[in-house]
Tab-separated table of C-alpha atoms and ligand atoms in Angstrom:
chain	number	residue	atom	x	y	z
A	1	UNK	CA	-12.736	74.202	-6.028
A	2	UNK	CA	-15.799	71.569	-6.848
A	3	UNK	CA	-17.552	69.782	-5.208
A	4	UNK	CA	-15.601	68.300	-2.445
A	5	UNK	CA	-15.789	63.732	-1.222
A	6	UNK	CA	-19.228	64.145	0.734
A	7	UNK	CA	-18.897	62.755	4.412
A	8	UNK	CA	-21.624	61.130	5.935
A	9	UNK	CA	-24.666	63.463	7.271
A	10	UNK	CA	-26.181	64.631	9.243
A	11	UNK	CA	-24.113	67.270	10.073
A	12	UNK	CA	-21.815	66.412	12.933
A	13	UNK	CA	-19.537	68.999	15.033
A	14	UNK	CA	-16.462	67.200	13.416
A	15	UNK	CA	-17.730	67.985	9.853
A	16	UNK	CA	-18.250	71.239	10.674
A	17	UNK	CA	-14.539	71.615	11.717
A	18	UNK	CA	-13.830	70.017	8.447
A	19	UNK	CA	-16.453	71.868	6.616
A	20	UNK	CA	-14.474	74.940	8.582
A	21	UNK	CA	-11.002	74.252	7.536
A	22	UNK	CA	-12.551	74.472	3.862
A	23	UNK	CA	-13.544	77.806	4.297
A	24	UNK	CA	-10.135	78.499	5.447
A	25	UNK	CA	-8.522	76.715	2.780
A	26	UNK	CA	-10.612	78.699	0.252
A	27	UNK	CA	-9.227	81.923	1.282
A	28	UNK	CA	-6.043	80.534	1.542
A	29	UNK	CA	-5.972	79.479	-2.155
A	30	UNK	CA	-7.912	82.934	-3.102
A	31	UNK	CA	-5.551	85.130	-1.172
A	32	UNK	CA	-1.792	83.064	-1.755
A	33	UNK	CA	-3.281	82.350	-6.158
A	34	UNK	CA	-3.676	85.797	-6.037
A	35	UNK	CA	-6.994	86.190	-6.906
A	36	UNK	CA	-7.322	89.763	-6.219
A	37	UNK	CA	-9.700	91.320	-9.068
A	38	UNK	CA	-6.189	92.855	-10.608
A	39	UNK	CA	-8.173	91.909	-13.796
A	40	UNK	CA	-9.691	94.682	-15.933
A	41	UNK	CA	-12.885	94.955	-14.802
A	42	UNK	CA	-15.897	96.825	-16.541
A	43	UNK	CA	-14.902	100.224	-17.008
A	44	UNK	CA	-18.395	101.726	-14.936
A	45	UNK	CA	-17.767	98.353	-12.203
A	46	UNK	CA	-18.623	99.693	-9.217
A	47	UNK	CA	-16.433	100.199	-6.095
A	48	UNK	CA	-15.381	96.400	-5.738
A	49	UNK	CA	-12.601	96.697	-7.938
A	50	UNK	CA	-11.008	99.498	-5.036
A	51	UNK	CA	-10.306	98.495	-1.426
A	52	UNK	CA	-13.270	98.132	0.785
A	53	UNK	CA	-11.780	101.221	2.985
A	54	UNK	CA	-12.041	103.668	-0.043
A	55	UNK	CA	-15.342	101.871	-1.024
A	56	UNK	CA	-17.567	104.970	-1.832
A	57	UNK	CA	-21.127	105.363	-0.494
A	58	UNK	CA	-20.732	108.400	-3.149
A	59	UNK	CA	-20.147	106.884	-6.835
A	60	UNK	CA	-18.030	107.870	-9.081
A	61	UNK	CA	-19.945	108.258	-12.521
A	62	UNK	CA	-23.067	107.150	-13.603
A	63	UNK	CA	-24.722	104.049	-11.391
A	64	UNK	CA	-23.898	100.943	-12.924
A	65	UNK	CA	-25.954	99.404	-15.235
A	66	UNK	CA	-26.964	95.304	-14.398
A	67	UNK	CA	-29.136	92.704	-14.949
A	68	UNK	CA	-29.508	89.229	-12.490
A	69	UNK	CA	-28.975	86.319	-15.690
A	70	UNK	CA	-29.822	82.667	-16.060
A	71	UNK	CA	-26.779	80.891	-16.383
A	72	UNK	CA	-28.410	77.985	-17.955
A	73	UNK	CA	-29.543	80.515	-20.660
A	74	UNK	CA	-26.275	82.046	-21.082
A	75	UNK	CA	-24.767	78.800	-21.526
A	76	UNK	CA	-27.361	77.717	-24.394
A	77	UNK	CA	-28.727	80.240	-25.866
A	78	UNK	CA	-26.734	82.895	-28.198
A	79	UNK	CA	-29.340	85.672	-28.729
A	80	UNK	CA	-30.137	85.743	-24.527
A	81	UNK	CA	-26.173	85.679	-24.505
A	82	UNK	CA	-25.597	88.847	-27.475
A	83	UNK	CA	-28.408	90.734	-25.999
A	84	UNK	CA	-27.022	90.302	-22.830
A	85	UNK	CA	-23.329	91.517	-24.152
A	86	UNK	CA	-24.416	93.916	-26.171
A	87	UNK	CA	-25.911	96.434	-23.132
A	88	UNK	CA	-24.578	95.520	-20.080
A	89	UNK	CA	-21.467	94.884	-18.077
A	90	UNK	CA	-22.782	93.630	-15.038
A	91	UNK	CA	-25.050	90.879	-13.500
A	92	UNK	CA	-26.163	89.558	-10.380
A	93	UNK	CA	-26.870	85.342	-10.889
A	94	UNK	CA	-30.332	84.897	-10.383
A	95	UNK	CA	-29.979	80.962	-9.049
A	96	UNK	CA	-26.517	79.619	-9.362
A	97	UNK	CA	-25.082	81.430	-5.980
A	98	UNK	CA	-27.817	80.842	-3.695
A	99	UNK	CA	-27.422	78.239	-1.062
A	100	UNK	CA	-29.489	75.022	-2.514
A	101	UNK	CA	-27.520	75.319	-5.735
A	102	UNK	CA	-23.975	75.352	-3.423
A	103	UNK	CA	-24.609	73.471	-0.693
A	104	UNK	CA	-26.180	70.328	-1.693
A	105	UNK	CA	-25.569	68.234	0.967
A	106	UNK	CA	-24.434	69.549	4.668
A	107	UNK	CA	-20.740	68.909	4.244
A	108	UNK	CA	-20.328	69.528	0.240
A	109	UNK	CA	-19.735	72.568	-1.617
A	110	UNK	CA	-20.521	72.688	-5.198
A	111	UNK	CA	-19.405	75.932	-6.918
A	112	UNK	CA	-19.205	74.188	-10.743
A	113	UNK	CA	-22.209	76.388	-12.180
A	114	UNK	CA	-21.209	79.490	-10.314
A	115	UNK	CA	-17.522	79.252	-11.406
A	116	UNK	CA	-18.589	78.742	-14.759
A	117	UNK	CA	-20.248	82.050	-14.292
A	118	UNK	CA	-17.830	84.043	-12.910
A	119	UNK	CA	-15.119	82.576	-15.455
A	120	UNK	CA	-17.517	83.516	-18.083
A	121	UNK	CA	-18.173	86.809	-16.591
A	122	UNK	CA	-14.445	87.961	-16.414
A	123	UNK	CA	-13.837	86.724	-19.652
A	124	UNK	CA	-16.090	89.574	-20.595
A	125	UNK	CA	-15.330	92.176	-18.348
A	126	UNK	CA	-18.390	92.001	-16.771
A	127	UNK	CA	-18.885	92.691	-12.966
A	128	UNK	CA	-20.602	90.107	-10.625
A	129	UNK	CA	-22.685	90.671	-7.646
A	130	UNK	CA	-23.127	87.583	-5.171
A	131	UNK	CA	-26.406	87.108	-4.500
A	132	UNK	CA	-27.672	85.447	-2.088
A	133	UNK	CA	-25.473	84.401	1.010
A	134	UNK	CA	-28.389	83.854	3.509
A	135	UNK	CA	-32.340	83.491	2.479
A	136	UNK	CA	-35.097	81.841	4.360
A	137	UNK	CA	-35.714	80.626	0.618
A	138	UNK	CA	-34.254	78.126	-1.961
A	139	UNK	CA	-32.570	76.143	1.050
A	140	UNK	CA	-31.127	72.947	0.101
A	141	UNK	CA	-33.643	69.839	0.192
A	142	UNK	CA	-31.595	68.459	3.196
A	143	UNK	CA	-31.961	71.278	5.659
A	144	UNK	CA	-35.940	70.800	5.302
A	145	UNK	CA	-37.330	68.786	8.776
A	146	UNK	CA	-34.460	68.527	10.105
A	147	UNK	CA	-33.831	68.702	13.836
A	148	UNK	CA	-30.784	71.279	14.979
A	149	UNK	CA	-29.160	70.694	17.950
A	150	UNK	CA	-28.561	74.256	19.758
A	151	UNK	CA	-25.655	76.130	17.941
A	152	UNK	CA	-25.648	73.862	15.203
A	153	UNK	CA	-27.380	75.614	12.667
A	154	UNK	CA	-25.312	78.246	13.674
A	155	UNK	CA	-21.685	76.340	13.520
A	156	UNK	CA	-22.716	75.462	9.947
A	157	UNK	CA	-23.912	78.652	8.573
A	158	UNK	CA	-20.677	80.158	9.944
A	159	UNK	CA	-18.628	78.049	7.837
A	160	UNK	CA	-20.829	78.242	5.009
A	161	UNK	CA	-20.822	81.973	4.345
A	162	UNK	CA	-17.184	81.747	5.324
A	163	UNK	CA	-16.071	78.971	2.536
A	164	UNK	CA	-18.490	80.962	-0.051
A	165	UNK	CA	-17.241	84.215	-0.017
A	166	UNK	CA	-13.905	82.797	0.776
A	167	UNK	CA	-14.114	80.752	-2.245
A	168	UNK	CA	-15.180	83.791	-4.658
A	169	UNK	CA	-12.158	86.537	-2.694
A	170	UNK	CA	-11.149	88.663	-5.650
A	171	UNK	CA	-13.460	87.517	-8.145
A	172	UNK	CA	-17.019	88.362	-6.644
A	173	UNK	CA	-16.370	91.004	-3.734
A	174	UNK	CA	-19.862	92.496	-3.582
A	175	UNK	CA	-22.407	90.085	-1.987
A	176	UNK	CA	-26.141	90.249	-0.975
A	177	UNK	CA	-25.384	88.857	2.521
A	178	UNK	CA	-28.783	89.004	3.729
A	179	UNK	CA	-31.514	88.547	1.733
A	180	UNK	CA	-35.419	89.672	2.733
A	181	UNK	CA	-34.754	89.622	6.386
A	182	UNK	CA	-37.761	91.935	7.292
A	183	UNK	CA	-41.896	90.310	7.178
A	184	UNK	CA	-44.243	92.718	5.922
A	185	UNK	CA	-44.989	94.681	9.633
A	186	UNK	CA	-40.963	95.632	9.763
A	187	UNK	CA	-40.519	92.641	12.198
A	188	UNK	CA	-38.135	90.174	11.597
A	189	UNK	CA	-39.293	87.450	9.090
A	190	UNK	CA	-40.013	84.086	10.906
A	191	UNK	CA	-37.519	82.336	8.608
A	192	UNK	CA	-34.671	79.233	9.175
A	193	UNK	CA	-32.421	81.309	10.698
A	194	UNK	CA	-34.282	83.757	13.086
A	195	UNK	CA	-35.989	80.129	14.456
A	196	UNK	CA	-32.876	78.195	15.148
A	197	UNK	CA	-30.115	81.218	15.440
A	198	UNK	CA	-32.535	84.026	16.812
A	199	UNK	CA	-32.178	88.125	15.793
A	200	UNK	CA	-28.390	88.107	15.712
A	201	UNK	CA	-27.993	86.012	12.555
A	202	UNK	CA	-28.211	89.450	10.779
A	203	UNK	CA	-24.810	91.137	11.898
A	204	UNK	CA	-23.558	87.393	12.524
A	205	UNK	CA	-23.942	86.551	8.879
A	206	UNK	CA	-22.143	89.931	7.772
A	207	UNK	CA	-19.250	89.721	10.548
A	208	UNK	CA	-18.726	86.174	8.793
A	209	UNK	CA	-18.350	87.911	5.440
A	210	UNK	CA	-16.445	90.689	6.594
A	211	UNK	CA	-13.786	87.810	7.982
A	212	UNK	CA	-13.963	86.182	4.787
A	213	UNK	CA	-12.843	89.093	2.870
A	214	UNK	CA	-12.048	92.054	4.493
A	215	UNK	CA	-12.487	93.901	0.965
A	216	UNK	CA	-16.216	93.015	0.303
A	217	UNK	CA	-18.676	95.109	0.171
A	218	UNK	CA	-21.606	93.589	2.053
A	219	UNK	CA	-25.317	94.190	1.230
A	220	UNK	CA	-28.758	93.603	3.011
A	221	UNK	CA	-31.024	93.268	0.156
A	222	UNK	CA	-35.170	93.537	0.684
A	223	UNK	CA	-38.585	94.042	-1.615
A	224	UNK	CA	-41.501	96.744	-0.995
A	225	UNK	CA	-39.238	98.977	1.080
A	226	UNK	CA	-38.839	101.818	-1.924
A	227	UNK	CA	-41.819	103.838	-0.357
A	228	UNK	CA	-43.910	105.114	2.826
A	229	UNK	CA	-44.513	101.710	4.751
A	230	UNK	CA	-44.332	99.632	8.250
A	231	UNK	CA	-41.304	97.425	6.464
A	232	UNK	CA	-39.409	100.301	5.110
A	233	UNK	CA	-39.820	101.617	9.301
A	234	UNK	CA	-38.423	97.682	10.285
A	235	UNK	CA	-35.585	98.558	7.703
A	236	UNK	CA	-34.353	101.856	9.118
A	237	UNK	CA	-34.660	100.616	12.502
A	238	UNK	CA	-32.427	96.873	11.327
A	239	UNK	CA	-29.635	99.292	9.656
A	240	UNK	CA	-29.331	101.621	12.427
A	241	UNK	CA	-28.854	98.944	14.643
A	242	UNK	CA	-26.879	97.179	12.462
A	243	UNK	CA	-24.278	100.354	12.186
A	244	UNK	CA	-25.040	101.361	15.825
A	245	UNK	CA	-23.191	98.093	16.636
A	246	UNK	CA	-20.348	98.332	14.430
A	247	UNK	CA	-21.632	95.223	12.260
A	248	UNK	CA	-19.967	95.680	8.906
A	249	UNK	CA	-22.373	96.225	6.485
A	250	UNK	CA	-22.219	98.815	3.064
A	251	UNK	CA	-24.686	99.353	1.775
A	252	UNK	CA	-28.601	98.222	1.140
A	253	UNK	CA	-30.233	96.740	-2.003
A	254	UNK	CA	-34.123	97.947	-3.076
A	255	UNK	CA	-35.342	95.094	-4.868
A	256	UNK	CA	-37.829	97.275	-6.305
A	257	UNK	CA	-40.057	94.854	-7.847
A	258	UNK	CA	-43.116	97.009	-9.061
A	259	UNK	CA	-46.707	96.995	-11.186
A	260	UNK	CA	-47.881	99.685	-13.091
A	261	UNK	CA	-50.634	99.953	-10.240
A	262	UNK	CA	-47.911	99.502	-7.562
A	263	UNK	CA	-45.656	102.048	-7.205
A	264	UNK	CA	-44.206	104.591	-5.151
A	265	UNK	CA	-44.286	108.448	-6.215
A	266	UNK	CA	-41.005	110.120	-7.460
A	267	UNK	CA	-40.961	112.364	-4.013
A	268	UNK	CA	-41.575	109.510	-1.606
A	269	UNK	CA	-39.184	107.363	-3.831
A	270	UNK	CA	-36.607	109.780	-3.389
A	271	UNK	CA	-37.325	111.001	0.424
A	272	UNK	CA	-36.834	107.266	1.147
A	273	UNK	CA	-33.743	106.609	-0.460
A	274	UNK	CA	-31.874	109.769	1.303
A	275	UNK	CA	-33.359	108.141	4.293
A	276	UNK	CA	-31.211	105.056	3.523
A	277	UNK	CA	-28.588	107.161	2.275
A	278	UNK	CA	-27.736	109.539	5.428
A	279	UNK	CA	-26.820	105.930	7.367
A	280	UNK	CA	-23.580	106.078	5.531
A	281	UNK	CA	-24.548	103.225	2.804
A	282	UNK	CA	-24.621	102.392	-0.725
A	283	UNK	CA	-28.372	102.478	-1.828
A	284	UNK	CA	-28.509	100.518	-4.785
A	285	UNK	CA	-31.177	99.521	-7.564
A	286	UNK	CA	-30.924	95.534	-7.164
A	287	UNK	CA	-33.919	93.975	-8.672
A	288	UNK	CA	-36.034	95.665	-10.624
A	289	UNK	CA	-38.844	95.069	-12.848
A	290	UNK	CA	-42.424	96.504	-13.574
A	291	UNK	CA	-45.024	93.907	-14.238
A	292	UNK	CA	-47.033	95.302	-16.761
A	293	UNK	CA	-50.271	94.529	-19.280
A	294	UNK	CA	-50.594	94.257	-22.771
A	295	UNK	CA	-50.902	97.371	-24.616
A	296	UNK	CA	-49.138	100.562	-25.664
A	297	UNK	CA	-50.620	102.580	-22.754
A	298	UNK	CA	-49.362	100.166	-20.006
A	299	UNK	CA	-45.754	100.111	-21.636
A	300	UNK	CA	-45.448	103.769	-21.885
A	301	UNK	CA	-46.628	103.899	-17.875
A	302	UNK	CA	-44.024	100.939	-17.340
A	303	UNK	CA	-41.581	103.208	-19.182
A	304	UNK	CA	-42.296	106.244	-17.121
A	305	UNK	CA	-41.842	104.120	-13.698
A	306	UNK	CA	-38.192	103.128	-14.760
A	307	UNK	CA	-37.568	106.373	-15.744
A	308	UNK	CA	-38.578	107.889	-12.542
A	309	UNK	CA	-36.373	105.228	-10.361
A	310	UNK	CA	-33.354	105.148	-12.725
A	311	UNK	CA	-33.050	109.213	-12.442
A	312	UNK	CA	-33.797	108.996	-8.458
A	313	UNK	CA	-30.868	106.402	-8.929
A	314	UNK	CA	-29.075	108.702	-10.967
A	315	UNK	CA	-29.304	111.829	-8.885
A	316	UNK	CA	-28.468	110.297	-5.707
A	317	UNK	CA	-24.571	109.645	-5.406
A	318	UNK	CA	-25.271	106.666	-3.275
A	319	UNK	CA	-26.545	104.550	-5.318
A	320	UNK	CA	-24.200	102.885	-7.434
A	321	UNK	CA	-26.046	100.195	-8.993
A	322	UNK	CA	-29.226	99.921	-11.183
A	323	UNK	CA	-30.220	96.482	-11.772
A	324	UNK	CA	-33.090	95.012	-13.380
A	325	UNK	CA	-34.271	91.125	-12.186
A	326	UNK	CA	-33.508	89.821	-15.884
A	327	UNK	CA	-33.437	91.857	-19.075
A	328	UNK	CA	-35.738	89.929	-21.703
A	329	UNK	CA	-39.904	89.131	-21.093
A	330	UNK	CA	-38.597	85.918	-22.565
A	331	UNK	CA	-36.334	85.090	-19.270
A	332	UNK	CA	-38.625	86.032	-16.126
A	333	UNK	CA	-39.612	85.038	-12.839
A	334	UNK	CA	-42.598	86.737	-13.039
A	335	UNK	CA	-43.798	84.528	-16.294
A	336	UNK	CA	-43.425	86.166	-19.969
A	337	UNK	CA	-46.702	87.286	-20.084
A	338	UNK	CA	-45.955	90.152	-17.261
A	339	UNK	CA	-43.365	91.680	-19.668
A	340	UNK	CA	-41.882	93.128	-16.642
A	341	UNK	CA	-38.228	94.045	-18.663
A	342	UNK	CA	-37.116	96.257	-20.963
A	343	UNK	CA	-36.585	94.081	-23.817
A	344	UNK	CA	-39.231	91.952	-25.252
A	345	UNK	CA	-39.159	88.372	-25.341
A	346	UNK	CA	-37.707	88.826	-29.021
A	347	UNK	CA	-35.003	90.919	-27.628
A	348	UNK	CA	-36.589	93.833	-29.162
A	349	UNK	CA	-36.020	97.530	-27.154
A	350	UNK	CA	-39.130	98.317	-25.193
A	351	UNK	CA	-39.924	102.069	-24.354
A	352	UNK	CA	-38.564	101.304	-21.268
A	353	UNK	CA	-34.937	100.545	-22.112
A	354	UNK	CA	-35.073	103.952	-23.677
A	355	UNK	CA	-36.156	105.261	-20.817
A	356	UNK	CA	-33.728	103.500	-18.556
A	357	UNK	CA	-31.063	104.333	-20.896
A	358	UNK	CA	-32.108	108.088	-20.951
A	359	UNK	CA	-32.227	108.388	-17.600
A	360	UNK	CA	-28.864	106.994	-16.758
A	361	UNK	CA	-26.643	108.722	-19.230
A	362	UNK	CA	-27.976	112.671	-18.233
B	1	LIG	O1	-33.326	73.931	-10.091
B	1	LIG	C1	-34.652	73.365	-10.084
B	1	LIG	C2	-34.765	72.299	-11.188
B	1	LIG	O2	-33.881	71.228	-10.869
B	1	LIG	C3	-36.212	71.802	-11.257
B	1	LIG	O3	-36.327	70.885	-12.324
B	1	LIG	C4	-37.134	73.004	-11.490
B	1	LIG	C5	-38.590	72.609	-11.563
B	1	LIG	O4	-39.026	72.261	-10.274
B	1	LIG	O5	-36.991	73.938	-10.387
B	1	LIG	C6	-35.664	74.460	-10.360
B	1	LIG	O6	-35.581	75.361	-9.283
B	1	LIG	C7	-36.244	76.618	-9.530
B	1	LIG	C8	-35.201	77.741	-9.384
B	1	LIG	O7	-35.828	79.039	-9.523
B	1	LIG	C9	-34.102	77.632	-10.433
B	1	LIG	O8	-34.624	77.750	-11.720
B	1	LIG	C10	-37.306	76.799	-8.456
B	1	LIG	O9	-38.330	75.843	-8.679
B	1	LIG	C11	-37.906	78.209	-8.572
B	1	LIG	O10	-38.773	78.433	-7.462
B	1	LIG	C12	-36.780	79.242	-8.471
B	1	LIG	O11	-37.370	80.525	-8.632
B	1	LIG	C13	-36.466	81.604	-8.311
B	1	LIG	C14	-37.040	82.360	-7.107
B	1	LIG	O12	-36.185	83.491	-6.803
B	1	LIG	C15	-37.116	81.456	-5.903
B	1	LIG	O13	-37.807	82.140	-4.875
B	1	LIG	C16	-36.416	82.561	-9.501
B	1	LIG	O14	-35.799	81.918	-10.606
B	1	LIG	C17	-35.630	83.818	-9.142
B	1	LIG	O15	-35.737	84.787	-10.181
B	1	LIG	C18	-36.202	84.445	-7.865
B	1	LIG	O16	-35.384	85.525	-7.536
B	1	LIG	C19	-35.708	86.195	-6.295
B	1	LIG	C20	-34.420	86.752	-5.736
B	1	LIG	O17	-33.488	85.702	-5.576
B	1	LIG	C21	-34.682	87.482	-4.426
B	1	LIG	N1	-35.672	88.558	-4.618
B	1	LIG	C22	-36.935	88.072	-5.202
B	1	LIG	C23	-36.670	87.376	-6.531
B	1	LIG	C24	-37.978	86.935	-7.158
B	1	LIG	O18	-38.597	85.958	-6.374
């Protein structure tokens, strides 16, 4: 489905009904085309392609191997495309799927980029992850200033995630619901959605997607929670609540965005995951990369760092993903010059792809 005849704004109740049926219709059309993932999918795709009841925390086989991707690069540029191709077989969309690319205006839905994605992706057998359903960042232009009336927020967000993951049923069935819900000191981050819906927005926001497709698997997904700290604290406490309450929810994604000066230990690395792990839930790799500087001696320590969270990755059975935040120095959010990823921004190998690659396959 594209973009859909815009109605006027602002948002009114009635366009939210509307806005509403559209999430219904979408997984109408997803569930009656048959849009089940009966396709192939990548041989090492994690647990999406089985039913959400058998959905593993414990993996079967090595984690997967991912990187997030630029769409507009895939699109336009062959060597970010074969590099891509030629080492991985799945990716998270680093833009296209995140709510100011889908929901430009308050009663539209624009999916055109991300179903070019996904249609590309499947073509290749490669596994998507839908990232990211709910962010107190990248919000579309229109929701900036404006005044909610109570519940409103809350009406639209509803049929938002609903139409979204409604939209992608069968195709994308693994979604970063929530995305960086905790502030540094464990509390709840003072975004959007904690201001206008309060605390439960969390479990709201994953009830939604549970409703939407009873198969997904449904991730909270958070950065600088990998070692000792106050936020990883706020993060237990969120998913034990979370699960205490029966909110669906499966497992947990560790951004893990690192330096070579900024990193945790391989014991405290590993004591937190099995933390994470003993709630029941997948703990997956989701965003890696190691900013790093110039020289031999940096990329060697950069190289050690991946190596030490791909094997804690490896050697715990919950974790069934290892993604890095891009793949190429040439294609980063951190600027080229951090050469955060394992292949150079010629698409050369770095030491740590080897040592990725080294760790995985043990
Ligand atoms: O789409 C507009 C384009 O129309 C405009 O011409 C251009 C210049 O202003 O900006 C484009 O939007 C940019 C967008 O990426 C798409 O390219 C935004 O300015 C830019 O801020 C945005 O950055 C993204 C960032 O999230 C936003 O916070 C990065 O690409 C993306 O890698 C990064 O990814 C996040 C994860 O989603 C969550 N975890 C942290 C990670 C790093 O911040």
């Amino acid at each position: 489905m594209g973009a859909v005849a815009p109605v006027p704004s602002p948002p009114h109740p009635v366009f939210v009904k509307a806005f509403l049926a559209l999430a219904v219709g979408a997984a109408a059309v997803a569930a009656a085309a048959g849009c089940r993932d009966d396709a192939p999918v990548a041989p090492t795709a994690p647990a999406q392609a089985q039913s959400r009841e058998q959905a593993p925390t414990r993996r079967s086989g090595p984690p997967v191997l991912g990187a997030a991707v630029s769409w507009d690069l895939m699109r336009s540029s062959r060597p970010y495309r074969r590099l891509f191709l030629a080492h991985y077989r799945a990716l998270t969309p680093e833009n296209v799927m995140k709510m100011d690319s889908m929901a430009p205006a308050p009663d539209r839905l624009h999916f055109t980029e991300a179903d070019g994605l996904v249609r590309w992706a499947r073509r290749h057998d490669v596994a998507v992850h839908g990232h990211a359903l709910v962010w107190g960042k990248q919000l579309p232009a229109w929701m900036s200033g404006r005044d909610w009336e109570p519940g409103e927020l809350r009406s639209w967000l509803e049929s938002y995630v609903k139409a979204v993951v409604g939209h992608f049923r069968g195709r994308v069935d693994d979604w970063d619901v929530v995305n960086e819900p905790l502030a540094a000191n464990g509390s709840l981050r003072r975004n959007l959605w904690l201001r206008e819906i309060g605390p439960g927005y969390v479990a709201d926001a994953l009830r939604w997607a549970r409703e939407a497709n009873p198969r997904a698997r449904l991730y909270v997904n958070e950065f600088n929670i990998e070692g000792r700290s106050r936020k990883t604290r706020g993060m237990l406490a969120l998913l034990k609540g979370l699960r205490g309450d029966g909110v669906p929810l499966d497992g947990l994604g560790l951004q893990t965005h690192l330096t070579t000066s900024f990193n945790p230990g391989r014991a405290e690395l590993r004591a937190t995951m099995r933390r994470y792990a003993a709630l029941g839930l997948a703990v997956d790799v989701s965003e890696m990369d190691v900013a790093a500087a110039p020289g031999r001696r940096d990329a060697l320590e950069q190289a050690r760092i991946y190596r030490r969270v791909a094997a804690a990755c490896r050697d715990l059975p919950a974790c069934g993903r290892f993604t890095t935040w891009g793949f190429t120095d040439a294609s980063t959010w951190l600027g080229t010059a951090q050469r955060p990823l394992p292949f150079s921004a010629a698409g050369e190998p770095k030491p740590a792809w080897r040592a990725i690659r080294s760790a995985l396959r043990r």
